[in-house]
């Protein structure tokens, strides 16, 4: 899932300066799972905003709503009755969601309440780690299911480097050396021959370096 | 800091299996404790989420506390240990808003601790009295404005 972290409260307050009535819009997708953008997060942030502005004698009227997903036009459409009544939309979605709201409602500013941080998963409830960097060319078949792009600090394709010590990365004793994990896993799978093969130079144009990407399923095009 | 006429409004989220029973016992024991406490009974302190606590402050409470079972004694095994980090997190949330984190606290007690319930009520009320009214306590602010 896409992991988002709430922006500092002060920063959110600053973006809302001058507005008297806003829509705080949650997203029922990834950010609900990582506890930062769902219905509960909408209520908590709205309550904080109301209190903070009330305290300063500059009340803020808030409409709270959470849609299924903000990265889908059909769900963004659900707020079309509300948007004309508000001065701005504060979105608790990832960057994609905020942009969908901004594109659909061109006359109303859409502000992000989250910093979209990474694609990852949960270790346990409330604890999330990065696992994928959306490089566009998945190499997991050759690396024992452990991603060298996302998990090696240098994104090395033929690792490890000299900074690997005792299974840990030189950047921090808390960070596992991804290549140590890869080698251990390949050995366990009896696939060390895959480690012996040199990985080709990556085609980074399939990563963000090639500009904005798209994916089209022809059978769904009408 | 606070005016002498300030009587804090305090919301206490009490677990049914301990603090609520302790409050009842305090009553049976004829123990005196301040009338500032508004008790909300919960099936377990683990029912508390940050929004419960924020709403209380939003509606003008000067102080809020959660009272759960002694650690290790939760009727639902882990409820009070779930509540504890949530209260700590909510302290950060109210600090962001500009309220003193001391206005929020978690206490642990058993249903047999009537005197402890009364002590906590007294001490917490005194703490909030020292901090003064919450800037969101409209009732007090209106009274002050009328007096002026």
GROMACS .gro file of N, CA, C and O in nm, chain B residues 12-133:
model
  488
  234UNK      N    1  -1.419   1.221   3.303
  234UNK     CA    2  -1.343   1.099   3.338
  234UNK      C    3  -1.402   0.981   3.263
  234UNK      O    4  -1.519   0.946   3.282
  235UNK      N    5  -1.322   0.923   3.175
  235UNK     CA    6  -1.365   0.802   3.105
  235UNK      C    7  -1.327   0.683   3.193
  235UNK      O    8  -1.209   0.654   3.211
  236UNK      N    9  -1.428   0.620   3.251
  236UNK     CA   10  -1.402   0.516   3.351
  236UNK      C   11  -1.441   0.378   3.301
  236UNK      O   12  -1.552   0.357   3.251
  237UNK      N   13  -1.351   0.284   3.320
  237UNK     CA   14  -1.377   0.145   3.285
  237UNK      C   15  -1.482   0.088   3.380
  237UNK      O   16  -1.478   0.110   3.501
  238UNK      N   17  -1.575   0.015   3.325
  238UNK     CA   18  -1.684  -0.042   3.403
  238UNK      C   19  -1.633  -0.137   3.512
  238UNK      O   20  -1.691  -0.145   3.620
  239UNK      N   21  -1.523  -0.206   3.482
  239UNK     CA   22  -1.476  -0.312   3.572
  239UNK      C   23  -1.387  -0.263   3.685
  239UNK      O   24  -1.350  -0.342   3.771
  240UNK      N   25  -1.345  -0.135   3.680
  240UNK     CA   26  -1.256  -0.091   3.788
  240UNK      C   27  -1.296   0.048   3.838
  240UNK      O   28  -1.365   0.060   3.938
  241UNK      N   29  -1.257   0.151   3.762
  241UNK     CA   30  -1.277   0.288   3.813
  241UNK      C   31  -1.424   0.319   3.837
  241UNK      O   32  -1.457   0.390   3.933
  242UNK      N   33  -1.512   0.267   3.753
  242UNK     CA   34  -1.655   0.294   3.773
  242UNK      C   35  -1.702   0.231   3.904
  242UNK      O   36  -1.775   0.292   3.982
  243UNK      N   37  -1.652   0.109   3.929
  243UNK     CA   38  -1.682   0.043   4.056
  243UNK      C   39  -1.619   0.118   4.172
  243UNK      O   40  -1.679   0.130   4.279
  244UNK      N   41  -1.496   0.169   4.149
  244UNK     CA   42  -1.427   0.244   4.254
  244UNK      C   43  -1.503   0.371   4.288
  244UNK      O   44  -1.513   0.410   4.405
  245UNK      N   45  -1.562   0.434   4.185
  245UNK     CA   46  -1.641   0.556   4.208
  245UNK      C   47  -1.764   0.522   4.292
  245UNK      O   48  -1.801   0.595   4.386
  246UNK      N   49  -1.823   0.408   4.260
  246UNK     CA   50  -1.940   0.363   4.335
  246UNK      C   51  -1.903   0.336   4.480
  246UNK      O   52  -1.973   0.375   4.574
  247UNK      N   53  -1.787   0.271   4.497
  247UNK     CA   54  -1.740   0.240   4.632
  247UNK      C   55  -1.710   0.367   4.710
  247UNK      O   56  -1.743   0.378   4.829
  248UNK      N   57  -1.649   0.465   4.640
  248UNK     CA   58  -1.619   0.592   4.706
  248UNK      C   59  -1.749   0.653   4.759
  248UNK      O   60  -1.753   0.707   4.870
  249UNK      N   61  -1.855   0.639   4.680
  249UNK     CA   62  -1.986   0.689   4.723
  249UNK      C   63  -2.036   0.613   4.844
  249UNK      O   64  -2.079   0.674   4.944
  250UNK      N   65  -2.028   0.480   4.839
  250UNK     CA   66  -2.076   0.397   4.950
  250UNK      C   67  -1.998   0.426   5.078
  250UNK      O   68  -2.050   0.417   5.188
  251UNK      N   69  -1.869   0.461   5.057
  251UNK     CA   70  -1.784   0.489   5.175
  251UNK      C   71  -1.800   0.632   5.225
  251UNK      O   72  -1.732   0.674   5.317
  252UNK      N   73  -1.891   0.706   5.158
  252UNK     CA   74  -1.916   0.847   5.194
  252UNK      C   75  -1.789   0.931   5.185
  252UNK      O   76  -1.765   1.019   5.267
  253UNK      N   77  -1.706   0.900   5.084
  253UNK     CA   78  -1.583   0.978   5.067
  253UNK      C   79  -1.616   1.105   4.989
  253UNK      O   80  -1.693   1.102   4.894
  254UNK      N   81  -1.556   1.215   5.032
  254UNK     CA   82  -1.579   1.341   4.963
  254UNK      C   83  -1.481   1.355   4.847
  254UNK      O   84  -1.363   1.329   4.863
  255UNK      N   85  -1.533   1.386   4.731
  255UNK     CA   86  -1.443   1.426   4.621
  255UNK      C   87  -1.513   1.534   4.540
  255UNK      O   88  -1.636   1.546   4.546
  256UNK      N   89  -1.436   1.616   4.466
  256UNK     CA   90  -1.495   1.733   4.402
  256UNK      C   91  -1.608   1.696   4.305
  256UNK      O   92  -1.604   1.591   4.242
  257UNK      N   93  -1.704   1.784   4.297
  257UNK     CA   94  -1.820   1.760   4.210
  257UNK      C   95  -1.791   1.796   4.066
  257UNK      O   96  -1.880   1.797   3.981
  258UNK      N   97  -1.663   1.824   4.036
  258UNK     CA   98  -1.626   1.867   3.900
  258UNK      C   99  -1.617   1.752   3.800
  258UNK      O  100  -1.609   1.774   3.681
  259UNK      N  101  -1.615   1.631   3.852
  259UNK     CA  102  -1.591   1.516   3.765
  259UNK      C  103  -1.721   1.471   3.698
  259UNK      O  104  -1.821   1.448   3.764
  260UNK      N  105  -1.717   1.460   3.565
  260UNK     CA  106  -1.829   1.401   3.489
  260UNK      C  107  -1.783   1.265   3.441
  260UNK      O  108  -1.690   1.256   3.359
  261UNK      N  109  -1.847   1.161   3.492
  261UNK     CA  110  -1.801   1.027   3.458
  261UNK      C  111  -1.872   0.975   3.333
  261UNK      O  112  -1.993   0.987   3.319
  262UNK      N  113  -1.793   0.918   3.242
  262UNK     CA  114  -1.849   0.846   3.128
  262UNK      C  115  -1.804   0.701   3.141
  262UNK      O  116  -1.684   0.673   3.144
  263UNK      N  117  -1.902   0.613   3.152
  263UNK     CA  118  -1.868   0.471   3.173
  263UNK      C  119  -1.835   0.405   3.039
  263UNK      O  120  -1.908   0.420   2.941
  264UNK      N  121  -1.728   0.331   3.039
  264UNK     CA  122  -1.689   0.255   2.920
  264UNK      C  123  -1.684   0.107   2.955
  264UNK      O  124  -1.657   0.071   3.070
  265UNK      N  125  -1.705   0.020   2.856
  265UNK     CA  126  -1.695  -0.123   2.886
  265UNK      C  127  -1.552  -0.164   2.922
  265UNK      O  128  -1.530  -0.267   2.986
  266UNK      N  129  -1.456  -0.082   2.878
  266UNK     CA  130  -1.313  -0.109   2.903
  266UNK      C  131  -1.239   0.018   2.866
  266UNK      O  132  -1.281   0.090   2.775
  267UNK      N  133  -1.127   0.047   2.935
  267UNK     CA  134  -1.053   0.169   2.898
  267UNK      C  135  -0.999   0.158   2.755
  267UNK      O  136  -0.974   0.258   2.689
  268UNK      N  137  -0.985   0.034   2.706
  268UNK     CA  138  -0.938   0.012   2.568
  268UNK      C  139  -1.037   0.060   2.464
  268UNK      O  140  -1.005   0.065   2.345
  269UNK      N  141  -1.158   0.097   2.506
  269UNK     CA  142  -1.257   0.154   2.413
  269UNK      C  143  -1.219   0.296   2.373
  269UNK      O  144  -1.264   0.348   2.271
  270UNK      N  145  -1.134   0.359   2.454
  270UNK     CA  146  -1.096   0.497   2.427
  270UNK      C  147  -1.011   0.507   2.301
  270UNK      O  148  -0.917   0.430   2.284
  271UNK      N  149  -1.048   0.600   2.214
  271UNK     CA  150  -0.960   0.634   2.102
  271UNK      C  151  -0.934   0.785   2.113
  271UNK      O  152  -1.008   0.854   2.183
  272UNK      N  153  -0.830   0.835   2.046
  272UNK     CA  154  -0.799   0.977   2.062
  272UNK      C  155  -0.918   1.069   2.037
  272UNK      O  156  -0.932   1.171   2.104
  273UNK      N  157  -1.008   1.032   1.945
  273UNK     CA  158  -1.118   1.125   1.914
  273UNK      C  159  -1.212   1.142   2.033
  273UNK      O  160  -1.267   1.250   2.054
  274UNK      N  161  -1.228   1.039   2.118
  274UNK     CA  162  -1.310   1.053   2.240
  274UNK      C  163  -1.254   1.168   2.324
  274UNK      O  164  -1.327   1.253   2.374
  275UNK      N  165  -1.122   1.166   2.339
  275UNK     CA  166  -1.057   1.261   2.428
  275UNK      C  167  -1.060   1.402   2.366
  275UNK      O  168  -1.086   1.500   2.435
  276UNK      N  169  -1.036   1.408   2.234
  276UNK     CA  170  -1.038   1.538   2.167
  276UNK      C  171  -1.177   1.601   2.172
  276UNK      O  172  -1.191   1.721   2.196
  277UNK      N  173  -1.279   1.519   2.150
  277UNK     CA  174  -1.417   1.572   2.153
  277UNK      C  175  -1.448   1.634   2.289
  277UNK      O  176  -1.515   1.737   2.297
  278UNK      N  177  -1.401   1.571   2.396
  278UNK     CA  178  -1.426   1.626   2.530
  278UNK      C  179  -1.366   1.766   2.541
  278UNK      O  180  -1.431   1.860   2.588
  279UNK      N  181  -1.242   1.780   2.493
  279UNK     CA  182  -1.178   1.913   2.497
  279UNK      C  183  -1.250   2.011   2.404
  279UNK      O  184  -1.267   2.128   2.438
  280UNK      N  185  -1.290   1.959   2.289
  280UNK     CA  186  -1.359   2.044   2.191
  280UNK      C  187  -1.487   2.101   2.250
  280UNK      O  188  -1.524   2.216   2.224
  281UNK      N  189  -1.556   2.021   2.332
  281UNK     CA  190  -1.682   2.065   2.392
  281UNK      C  191  -1.660   2.151   2.515
  281UNK      O  192  -1.755   2.189   2.582
  282UNK      N  193  -1.533   2.174   2.549
  282UNK     CA  194  -1.506   2.268   2.658
  282UNK      C  195  -1.457   2.210   2.789
  282UNK      O  196  -1.449   2.282   2.888
  283UNK      N  197  -1.425   2.081   2.793
  283UNK     CA  198  -1.373   2.024   2.917
  283UNK      C  199  -1.237   2.089   2.949
  283UNK      O  200  -1.157   2.114   2.860
  284UNK      N  201  -1.215   2.117   3.077
  284UNK     CA  202  -1.087   2.177   3.117
  284UNK      C  203  -0.981   2.068   3.139
  284UNK      O  204  -0.862   2.093   3.128
  285UNK      N  205  -1.029   1.950   3.173
  285UNK     CA  206  -0.937   1.838   3.193
  285UNK      C  207  -1.009   1.708   3.161
  285UNK      O  208  -1.132   1.701   3.169
  286UNK      N  209  -0.931   1.609   3.119
  286UNK     CA  210  -0.989   1.480   3.083
  286UNK      C  211  -0.898   1.371   3.137
  286UNK      O  212  -0.776   1.384   3.129
  287UNK      N  213  -0.956   1.268   3.197
  287UNK     CA  214  -0.871   1.153   3.229
  287UNK      C  215  -0.940   1.022   3.200
  287UNK      O  216  -1.062   1.014   3.191
  288UNK      N  217  -0.855   0.923   3.178
  288UNK     CA  218  -0.902   0.788   3.151
  288UNK      C  219  -0.861   0.705   3.271
  288UNK      O  220  -0.747   0.712   3.317
  289UNK      N  221  -0.955   0.631   3.327
  289UNK     CA  222  -0.921   0.546   3.442
  289UNK      C  223  -0.950   0.401   3.407
  289UNK      O  224  -1.063   0.364   3.376
  290UNK      N  225  -0.843   0.323   3.406
  290UNK     CA  226  -0.855   0.182   3.371
  290UNK      C  227  -0.804   0.093   3.484
  290UNK      O  228  -0.758   0.143   3.587
  291UNK      N  229  -0.811  -0.036   3.460
  291UNK     CA  230  -0.769  -0.133   3.562
  291UNK      C  231  -0.618  -0.126   3.586
  291UNK      O  232  -0.544  -0.070   3.507
  292UNK      N  233  -0.575  -0.187   3.696
  292UNK     CA  234  -0.432  -0.198   3.724
  292UNK      C  235  -0.370  -0.277   3.608
  292UNK      O  236  -0.432  -0.369   3.555
  293UNK      N  237  -0.246  -0.239   3.573
  293UNK     CA  238  -0.181  -0.310   3.460
  293UNK      C  239  -0.168  -0.458   3.492
  293UNK      O  240  -0.124  -0.495   3.601
  294UNK      N  241  -0.211  -0.540   3.399
  294UNK     CA  242  -0.209  -0.684   3.420
  294UNK      C  243  -0.342  -0.739   3.468
  294UNK      O  244  -0.364  -0.860   3.470
  295UNK      N  245  -0.434  -0.648   3.507
  295UNK     CA  246  -0.562  -0.692   3.563
  295UNK      C  247  -0.682  -0.663   3.473
  295UNK      O  248  -0.796  -0.672   3.518
  296UNK      N  249  -0.657  -0.625   3.347
  296UNK     CA  250  -0.769  -0.587   3.259
  296UNK      C  251  -0.864  -0.705   3.241
  296UNK      O  252  -0.821  -0.818   3.217
  297UNK      N  253  -0.994  -0.677   3.251
  297UNK     CA  254  -1.095  -0.779   3.232
  297UNK      C  255  -1.086  -0.839   3.091
  297UNK      O  256  -1.120  -0.954   3.069
  298UNK      N  257  -1.041  -0.756   2.996
  298UNK     CA  258  -1.027  -0.801   2.858
  298UNK      C  259  -0.880  -0.823   2.822
  298UNK      O  260  -0.840  -0.809   2.708
  299UNK      N  261  -0.802  -0.849   2.923
  299UNK     CA  262  -0.660  -0.884   2.915
  299UNK      C  263  -0.567  -0.767   2.883
  299UNK      O  264  -0.476  -0.739   2.959
  300UNK      N  265  -0.594  -0.696   2.770
  300UNK     CA  266  -0.498  -0.595   2.726
  300UNK      C  267  -0.556  -0.454   2.712
  300UNK      O  268  -0.485  -0.363   2.671
  301UNK      N  269  -0.686  -0.438   2.742
  301UNK     CA  270  -0.752  -0.309   2.715
  301UNK      C  271  -0.680  -0.189   2.771
  301UNK      O  272  -0.661  -0.089   2.702
  302UNK      N  273  -0.637  -0.197   2.897
  302UNK     CA  274  -0.573  -0.080   2.958
  302UNK      C  275  -0.435  -0.053   2.896
  302UNK      O  276  -0.390   0.060   2.891
  303UNK      N  277  -0.373  -0.158   2.844
  303UNK     CA  278  -0.243  -0.139   2.778
  303UNK      C  279  -0.261  -0.083   2.637
  303UNK      O  280  -0.168  -0.027   2.579
  304UNK      N  281  -0.381  -0.100   2.583
  304UNK     CA  282  -0.415  -0.038   2.454
  304UNK      C  283  -0.441   0.112   2.478
  304UNK      O  284  -0.399   0.197   2.400
  305UNK      N  285  -0.510   0.140   2.589
  305UNK     CA  286  -0.548   0.280   2.618
  305UNK      C  287  -0.425   0.367   2.648
  305UNK      O  288  -0.420   0.482   2.605
  306UNK      N  289  -0.328   0.310   2.718
  306UNK     CA  290  -0.214   0.389   2.765
  306UNK      C  291  -0.142   0.464   2.652
  306UNK      O  292  -0.130   0.587   2.658
  307UNK      N  293  -0.094   0.395   2.545
  307UNK     CA  294  -0.027   0.472   2.439
  307UNK      C  295  -0.121   0.566   2.365
  307UNK      O  296  -0.077   0.668   2.310
  308UNK      N  297  -0.250   0.534   2.365
  308UNK     CA  298  -0.345   0.625   2.298
  308UNK      C  299  -0.356   0.756   2.374
  308UNK      O  300  -0.367   0.862   2.314
  309UNK      N  301  -0.355   0.747   2.506
  309UNK     CA  302  -0.363   0.869   2.587
  309UNK      C  303  -0.235   0.951   2.566
  309UNK      O  304  -0.241   1.074   2.549
  310UNK      N  305  -0.121   0.883   2.560
  310UNK     CA  306   0.006   0.953   2.538
  310UNK      C  307   0.003   1.023   2.401
  310UNK      O  308   0.044   1.138   2.387
  311UNK      N  309  -0.050   0.951   2.300
  311UNK     CA  310  -0.059   1.007   2.165
  311UNK      C  311  -0.153   1.129   2.165
  311UNK      O  312  -0.123   1.233   2.106
  312UNK      N  313  -0.267   1.115   2.235
  312UNK     CA  314  -0.364   1.226   2.239
  312UNK      C  315  -0.306   1.348   2.312
  312UNK      O  316  -0.343   1.461   2.282
  313UNK      N  317  -0.214   1.324   2.405
  313UNK     CA  318  -0.148   1.437   2.472
  313UNK      C  319  -0.073   1.520   2.368
  313UNK      O  320  -0.072   1.642   2.371
  314UNK      N  321  -0.008   1.449   2.274
  314UNK     CA  322   0.064   1.518   2.168
  314UNK      C  323  -0.033   1.596   2.079
  314UNK      O  324  -0.005   1.709   2.038
  315UNK      N  325  -0.149   1.533   2.052
  315UNK     CA  326  -0.247   1.599   1.965
  315UNK      C  327  -0.299   1.728   2.028
  315UNK      O  328  -0.313   1.830   1.959
  316UNK      N  329  -0.324   1.726   2.159
  316UNK     CA  330  -0.376   1.849   2.221
  316UNK      C  331  -0.265   1.953   2.236
  316UNK      O  332  -0.290   2.073   2.231
  317UNK      N  333  -0.141   1.904   2.250
  317UNK     CA  334  -0.028   1.999   2.257
  317UNK      C  335  -0.014   2.073   2.123
  317UNK      O  336   0.014   2.192   2.121
  318UNK      N  337  -0.038   2.003   2.013
  318UNK     CA  338  -0.032   2.066   1.880
  318UNK      C  339  -0.135   2.179   1.869
  318UNK      O  340  -0.110   2.281   1.807
  319UNK      N  341  -0.249   2.156   1.932
  319UNK     CA  342  -0.357   2.254   1.928
  319UNK      C  343  -0.323   2.375   2.017
  319UNK      O  344  -0.372   2.485   1.996
  320UNK      N  345  -0.236   2.353   2.114
  320UNK     CA  346  -0.198   2.461   2.204
  320UNK      C  347  -0.252   2.445   2.345
  320UNK      O  348  -0.246   2.538   2.426
  321UNK      N  349  -0.307   2.327   2.375
  321UNK     CA  350  -0.352   2.300   2.513
  321UNK      C  351  -0.238   2.230   2.587
  321UNK      O  352  -0.159   2.157   2.526
  322UNK      N  353  -0.233   2.248   2.719
  322UNK     CA  354  -0.127   2.184   2.796
  322UNK      C  355  -0.153   2.034   2.801
  322UNK      O  356  -0.264   1.992   2.836
  323UNK      N  357  -0.051   1.952   2.771
  323UNK     CA  358  -0.072   1.806   2.774
  323UNK      C  359  -0.109   1.756   2.914
  323UNK      O  360  -0.168   1.648   2.927
  324UNK      N  361  -0.078   1.836   3.016
  324UNK     CA  362  -0.111   1.796   3.154
  324UNK      C  363  -0.262   1.794   3.177
  324UNK      O  364  -0.309   1.743   3.280
  325UNK      N  365  -0.337   1.850   3.086
  325UNK     CA  366  -0.484   1.848   3.101
  325UNK      C  367  -0.541   1.709   3.075
  325UNK      O  368  -0.660   1.686   3.093
  326UNK      N  369  -0.457   1.619   3.027
  326UNK     CA  370  -0.501   1.483   2.995
  326UNK      C  371  -0.413   1.384   3.070
  326UNK      O  372  -0.292   1.400   3.076
  327UNK      N  373  -0.474   1.282   3.127
  327UNK     CA  374  -0.395   1.183   3.203
  327UNK      C  375  -0.462   1.048   3.203
  327UNK      O  376  -0.581   1.036   3.175
  328UNK      N  377  -0.381   0.945   3.232
  328UNK     CA  378  -0.440   0.812   3.250
  328UNK      C  379  -0.406   0.764   3.392
  328UNK      O  380  -0.294   0.781   3.440
  329UNK      N  381  -0.504   0.704   3.457
  329UNK     CA  382  -0.484   0.649   3.592
  329UNK      C  383  -0.524   0.502   3.593
  329UNK      O  384  -0.606   0.460   3.512
  330UNK      N  385  -0.464   0.428   3.683
  330UNK     CA  386  -0.499   0.286   3.699
  330UNK      C  387  -0.546   0.262   3.841
  330UNK      O  388  -0.485   0.311   3.936
  331UNK      N  389  -0.654   0.187   3.854
  331UNK     CA  390  -0.705   0.154   3.988
  331UNK      C  391  -0.794   0.031   3.978
  331UNK      O  392  -0.840  -0.003   3.868
  332UNK      N  393  -0.816  -0.033   4.091
  332UNK     CA  394  -0.907  -0.148   4.090
  332UNK      C  395  -1.043  -0.104   4.145
  332UNK      O  396  -1.055   0.006   4.202
  333UNK      N  397  -1.142  -0.191   4.131
  333UNK     CA  398  -1.277  -0.157   4.179
  333UNK      C  399  -1.279  -0.146   4.331
  333UNK      O  400  -1.370  -0.087   4.389
  334UNK      N  401  -1.176  -0.202   4.398
  334UNK     CA  402  -1.172  -0.197   4.544
  334UNK      C  403  -1.109  -0.069   4.596
  334UNK      O  404  -1.097  -0.048   4.716
  335UNK      N  405  -1.064   0.018   4.502
  335UNK     CA  406  -0.988   0.138   4.543
  335UNK      C  407  -1.075   0.263   4.546
  335UNK      O  408  -1.046   0.361   4.475
  336UNK      N  409  -1.180   0.261   4.625
  336UNK     CA  410  -1.265   0.379   4.640
  336UNK      C  411  -1.185   0.502   4.683
  336UNK      O  412  -1.197   0.609   4.622
  337UNK      N  413  -1.102   0.488   4.788
  337UNK     CA  414  -1.025   0.605   4.833
  337UNK      C  415  -0.931   0.657   4.724
  337UNK      O  416  -0.913   0.778   4.708
  338UNK      N  417  -0.875   0.566   4.644
  338UNK     CA  418  -0.785   0.610   4.536
  338UNK      C  419  -0.865   0.691   4.433
  338UNK      O  420  -0.817   0.792   4.382
  339UNK      N  421  -0.988   0.648   4.404
  339UNK     CA  422  -1.071   0.722   4.308
  339UNK      C  423  -1.092   0.865   4.358
  339UNK      O  424  -1.077   0.961   4.282
  340UNK      N  425  -1.122   0.876   4.486
  340UNK     CA  426  -1.145   1.009   4.544
  340UNK      C  427  -1.016   1.092   4.541
  340UNK      O  428  -1.019   1.211   4.509
  341UNK      N  429  -0.902   1.026   4.572
  341UNK     CA  430  -0.773   1.097   4.569
  341UNK      C  431  -0.742   1.151   4.430
  341UNK      O  432  -0.701   1.265   4.414
  342UNK      N  433  -0.760   1.061   4.330
  342UNK     CA  434  -0.732   1.100   4.192
  342UNK      C  435  -0.821   1.218   4.152
  342UNK      O  436  -0.775   1.316   4.094
  343UNK      N  437  -0.949   1.209   4.187
  343UNK     CA  438  -1.044   1.317   4.153
  343UNK      C  439  -0.998   1.449   4.215
  343UNK      O  440  -0.997   1.553   4.150
  344UNK      N  441  -0.957   1.441   4.342
  344UNK     CA  442  -0.912   1.563   4.412
  344UNK      C  443  -0.785   1.619   4.351
  344UNK      O  444  -0.776   1.738   4.320
  345UNK      N  445  -0.685   1.529   4.332
  345UNK     CA  446  -0.556   1.576   4.280
  345UNK      C  447  -0.569   1.631   4.138
  345UNK      O  448  -0.511   1.734   4.105
  346UNK      N  449  -0.646   1.562   4.055
  346UNK     CA  450  -0.658   1.606   3.916
  346UNK      C  451  -0.734   1.739   3.909
  346UNK      O  452  -0.698   1.829   3.835
  347UNK      N  453  -0.839   1.751   3.990
  347UNK     CA  454  -0.915   1.877   3.993
  347UNK      C  455  -0.824   1.992   4.035
  347UNK      O  456  -0.827   2.101   3.976
  348UNK      N  457  -0.739   1.964   4.133
  348UNK     CA  458  -0.646   2.067   4.181
  348UNK      C  459  -0.547   2.106   4.071
  348UNK      O  460  -0.519   2.224   4.050
  349UNK      N  461  -0.499   2.003   4.001
  349UNK     CA  462  -0.404   2.027   3.890
  349UNK      C  463  -0.468   2.118   3.784
  349UNK      O  464  -0.407   2.214   3.737
  350UNK      N  465  -0.593   2.088   3.749
  350UNK     CA  466  -0.660   2.167   3.644
  350UNK      C  467  -0.691   2.308   3.696
  350UNK      O  468  -0.682   2.406   3.623
  351UNK      N  469  -0.724   2.315   3.826
  351UNK     CA  470  -0.751   2.448   3.885
  351UNK      C  471  -0.627   2.535   3.871
  351UNK      O  472  -0.635   2.653   3.839
  352UNK      N  473  -0.508   2.475   3.894
  352UNK     CA  474  -0.382   2.548   3.881
  352UNK      C  475  -0.359   2.591   3.736
  352UNK      O  476  -0.309   2.701   3.711
  353UNK      N  477  -0.393   2.503   3.642
  353UNK     CA  478  -0.370   2.534   3.500
  353UNK      C  479  -0.466   2.642   3.450
  353UNK      O  480  -0.438   2.712   3.354
  354UNK      N  481  -0.581   2.653   3.517
  354UNK     CA  482  -0.680   2.753   3.475
  354UNK      C  483  -0.773   2.697   3.370
  354UNK      O  484  -0.756   2.584   3.324
  355UNK      N  485  -0.873   2.777   3.332
  355UNK     CA  486  -0.972   2.726   3.236
  355UNK      C  487  -0.913   2.701   3.099
  355UNK      O  488  -0.820   2.770   3.057
   0.00000   0.00000   0.00000
